[in-house]
Amino acid sequence: MPSATNHPLNIAIIGAGLGGLAAAVALRREHHNVTVYERYDFAGEVGASLSAAPNGSKFLERWGVDIQAAKPVILRKLIMHDWATGETQNEYPLGDYRAKFGTEYNNFHRIDIHTQLLKSAFETPGEGPPCTLQVNHKAIAINASAGSITFENGHHATADIIVAADGIRSLTRQQLGITPNYTLSTSCCYRCIISAEKLRALGLDDYIDNEAIEYWGGFGINKIVMSPCSNGDVVSCYCFYPSEYNNLREDGWSIAASPEQLLDTFPDLDPRMRKLFAEAEDIKMWRLYRHDPYPYWTKGPVCLLGDAAHPMMPDQSQGSCMAFEDAGALGLVFHRGFRDEYTVEAGLELYEKLRKPRATRVQEASFRAREDLNERIGWSSKTDRPGKLTVEEVCGYDMEGHLRELLAGVV
Ligand SMILES: Cc1cc2nc3c(=O)[nH]c(=O)nc-3n(C[C@H](O)[C@H](O)[C@H](O)COP(=O)(O)OP(=O)(O)OC[C@H]3O[C@@H](n4cnc5c(N)ncnc54)[C@H](O)[C@@H]3O)c2cc1C
Ligand SMILES: *[C@@H]1O[C@H](CO)[C@@H](O)[C@H](O)[C@H]1NC(C)=O
Ligand SMILES: *[C@@H]1O[C@H](CO)[C@@H](O)[C@H](O)[C@H]1NC(C)=O
Ligand SMILES: *[C@@H]1O[C@H](CO)[C@@H](O)[C@H](O)[C@H]1NC(C)=O
Ligand SMILES: CC(=O)N[C@H]1CO[C@H](CO)[C@@H](O)[C@@H]1O
C-alpha cells in the first residue's frame, strides 16, 4: 500500500505505440494512475518484424508480458549471402543468449507484441491498477509549466507527468522548444512480409527453418535483411535502396508499394530473393531520416520517450529495444517509494541522465551501420575497431547498477 508521502502519480502518456504502451505497463506496475492518449483507433495497425535483443526482452519478461503469445522466433545465427548469387558467404552463430544475457534473442512481428502490450497495460490481471486508454485523442498542444495537454477533439487533461511517446514526428517535442536538425537519409526502405506457406510452395523453406537473420549486401546502401517471426509462420524483409531511386518524399508507415516496384529496385539480386519478392505481401515504403541528438529530453513535468526522443536508423534493430529500456527506466526511477528519495522533477532529470547517453550511442551506431555492415552488433569481433558498439554493451547492460551509480553521484 502506498504511504501518505508515496501517493501514486497521475501520468499521461501521449501515443500508444510500443514505447508508450511499454511505459504504461512499467508505470502501472509501480501503482501509478496512467492514462494513454492515442490519435488513432488502431484500425490500420501495420508493421513488419521487430527484434528484441535480450535486455529489451528482459523488461518484457519482468513486466509479465506474455512473450509466448507474441509468437517469437528465437534467432540463433546471422547469415551473409552474396548479393547476386545468394551463395552463403559467412555464418555467425549468435550463441546462447539466455545463458549469456538472461533472455533469448526474440524476433516478433510488431503487431503481435503491440497486442500483448495492450493487454498488459489495460487488462485487469497484473500488478497495479489497469491503465486507461483514450483513442481518437490527438494531442495538439502541451503546456509544460501547467502540465496540461490539449487534444484536437476539444478535450483537455492535466497530469503530474506527461510522457511524450508520439514517435519520430513528435508534435510534443516541438512544443518543448526542440526543433530537430535532421537530414534526409541516403536511403529508403521497403518492408514486406511473406507467409511460410507461400515460401514453402516456392521451395524457399530454408528462409524459415534457418532461425536466422539473413543479409544480402550491406556494404554500401543496398541491403536486404530477412528474418522469421510469428512462430515461423511469416518471414519479414527490410530492403534498403538509394533514395534517389524514386525520390520518396512522403512520410508515414503505410505508403503501399507493389511487388513490381520491389523487383524493379533490385534487378541484379539473388534470383531466389526475387522469387520471394514476386509473391511478397503488405509491401510498404519507409523514408528514412537522420536526426541529430536533441539537446534535452525533459522540460518541467514533460519527458520524451522512444522515437520521439531518439529516432534511429533501423540498422541495429534497436528502435523498439531502446523504447523498452526508456520505459524500464521510468519504472525504476518512479518506483513506488521514490518520493522518499527525490522529487518528480529530479526523477525526470535522472531519467534523462540515465537514458540519453546510451540511447544516443546506439542512435549513432545505427547510423554508422546504415552503409557498413561491419558496424552491426553481433557481426564481427568487438576489438576490430575502437569505440564500436558491441553485443556485450547492448545486451549486458545493467540499468539498475547504472542508476545506483547516478544516485550515488547526486547524493
Ligand atoms: C504503424 C507503425 C508501424 C511501424 N512499423 C515498423 C516496422 O515495420 N519496423 C520497424 O522497425 N519499426 C516500425 N515502426 C516503428 C517502431 O514501432 C518504433 O521505431 C519503435 O517501436 C519506437 O516506438 P515509439 O512508441 O517510440 O513510436 P511509434 O511506434 O512511432 O508510436 C507513436 C505512437 O504515437 C501516436 N501519435 C503520434 N502523434 C500523436 C499525437 N499528436 N497525439 C496522440 N498520439 C500520437 C502514433 O499514432 C503512434 O501510435 C512502426 C511504427 C508505427 C506507428
Ligand atoms: C486517474 O487519472 C484520470 C485521468 O487524469 C483521472 O480522471 C482520475 O481522477 C485519476 N484517478 C485518481 C485516483 O487520481
Ligand atoms: C501555461 O500555463 C501557465 C501556468 O498555468 C500559464 O500561466 C500560461 O499562460 C499557459 N500558457 C499558455 C500558452 O496557455
Ligand atoms: C541545430 O543546430 C544548430 C546549429 O548547429 C544548433 O544551434 C541547435 O541547437 C541545433 N538544434 C537541435 C535541436 O539540435
Ligand atoms: C536492465 C536489465 O535487465 N539489465 C540486465 C541485462 O543483462 C545483464 C546480463 O544478464 C544483467 O546483468 C542486467 O541486469
CSV table of C-alpha atoms in Angstrom, one decimal, residues 13-17 21 34-45 114 118 121-122 131-139 150-157:
chain,number,residue,atom,x,y,z
A,13,ILE,CA,1.2,9.2,-22.0
A,14,ILE,CA,0.8,10.6,-25.5
A,15,GLY,CA,1.0,7.8,-28.1
A,16,ALA,CA,0.1,4.1,-27.8
A,17,GLY,CA,3.0,2.8,-30.0
A,21,LEU,CA,2.5,1.1,-24.1
A,34,VAL,CA,-1.8,6.0,-16.0
A,35,THR,CA,-3.9,7.3,-19.0
A,36,VAL,CA,-2.7,6.7,-22.6
A,37,TYR,CA,-3.9,9.1,-25.3
A,38,GLU,CA,-3.6,7.8,-28.9
A,39,ARG,CA,-4.6,9.8,-32.0
A,40,TYR,CA,-5.9,6.8,-34.0
A,41,ASP,CA,-8.1,3.9,-33.1
A,42,PHE,CA,-5.6,1.2,-34.2
A,43,ALA,CA,-7.9,0.1,-37.1
A,44,GLY,CA,-4.9,0.3,-39.5
A,45,GLU,CA,-2.1,-1.2,-37.4
A,114,HIS,CA,1.7,-4.5,-29.7
A,118,LEU,CA,-2.1,-3.6,-24.9
A,121,ALA,CA,-1.4,-2.2,-19.9
A,122,PHE,CA,-5.2,-2.2,-19.9
A,131,CYS,CA,-4.2,1.9,-17.3
A,132,THR,CA,-6.9,3.9,-19.1
A,133,LEU,CA,-6.9,4.1,-22.9
A,134,GLN,CA,-8.3,7.1,-24.8
A,135,VAL,CA,-8.3,6.6,-28.5
A,136,ASN,CA,-9.1,9.4,-31.1
A,137,HIS,CA,-7.2,11.8,-28.8
A,138,LYS,CA,-4.7,13.6,-30.9
A,139,ALA,CA,-2.6,15.9,-28.7
A,150,THR,CA,-5.0,20.0,-25.3
A,151,PHE,CA,-6.5,17.5,-27.8
A,152,GLU,CA,-7.8,18.1,-31.3
A,153,ASN,CA,-11.3,16.8,-30.2
A,154,GLY,CA,-11.5,19.7,-27.7
A,155,HIS,CA,-10.7,17.6,-24.5
A,156,HIS,CA,-8.0,18.7,-22.0
A,157,ALA,CA,-6.0,16.7,-19.5
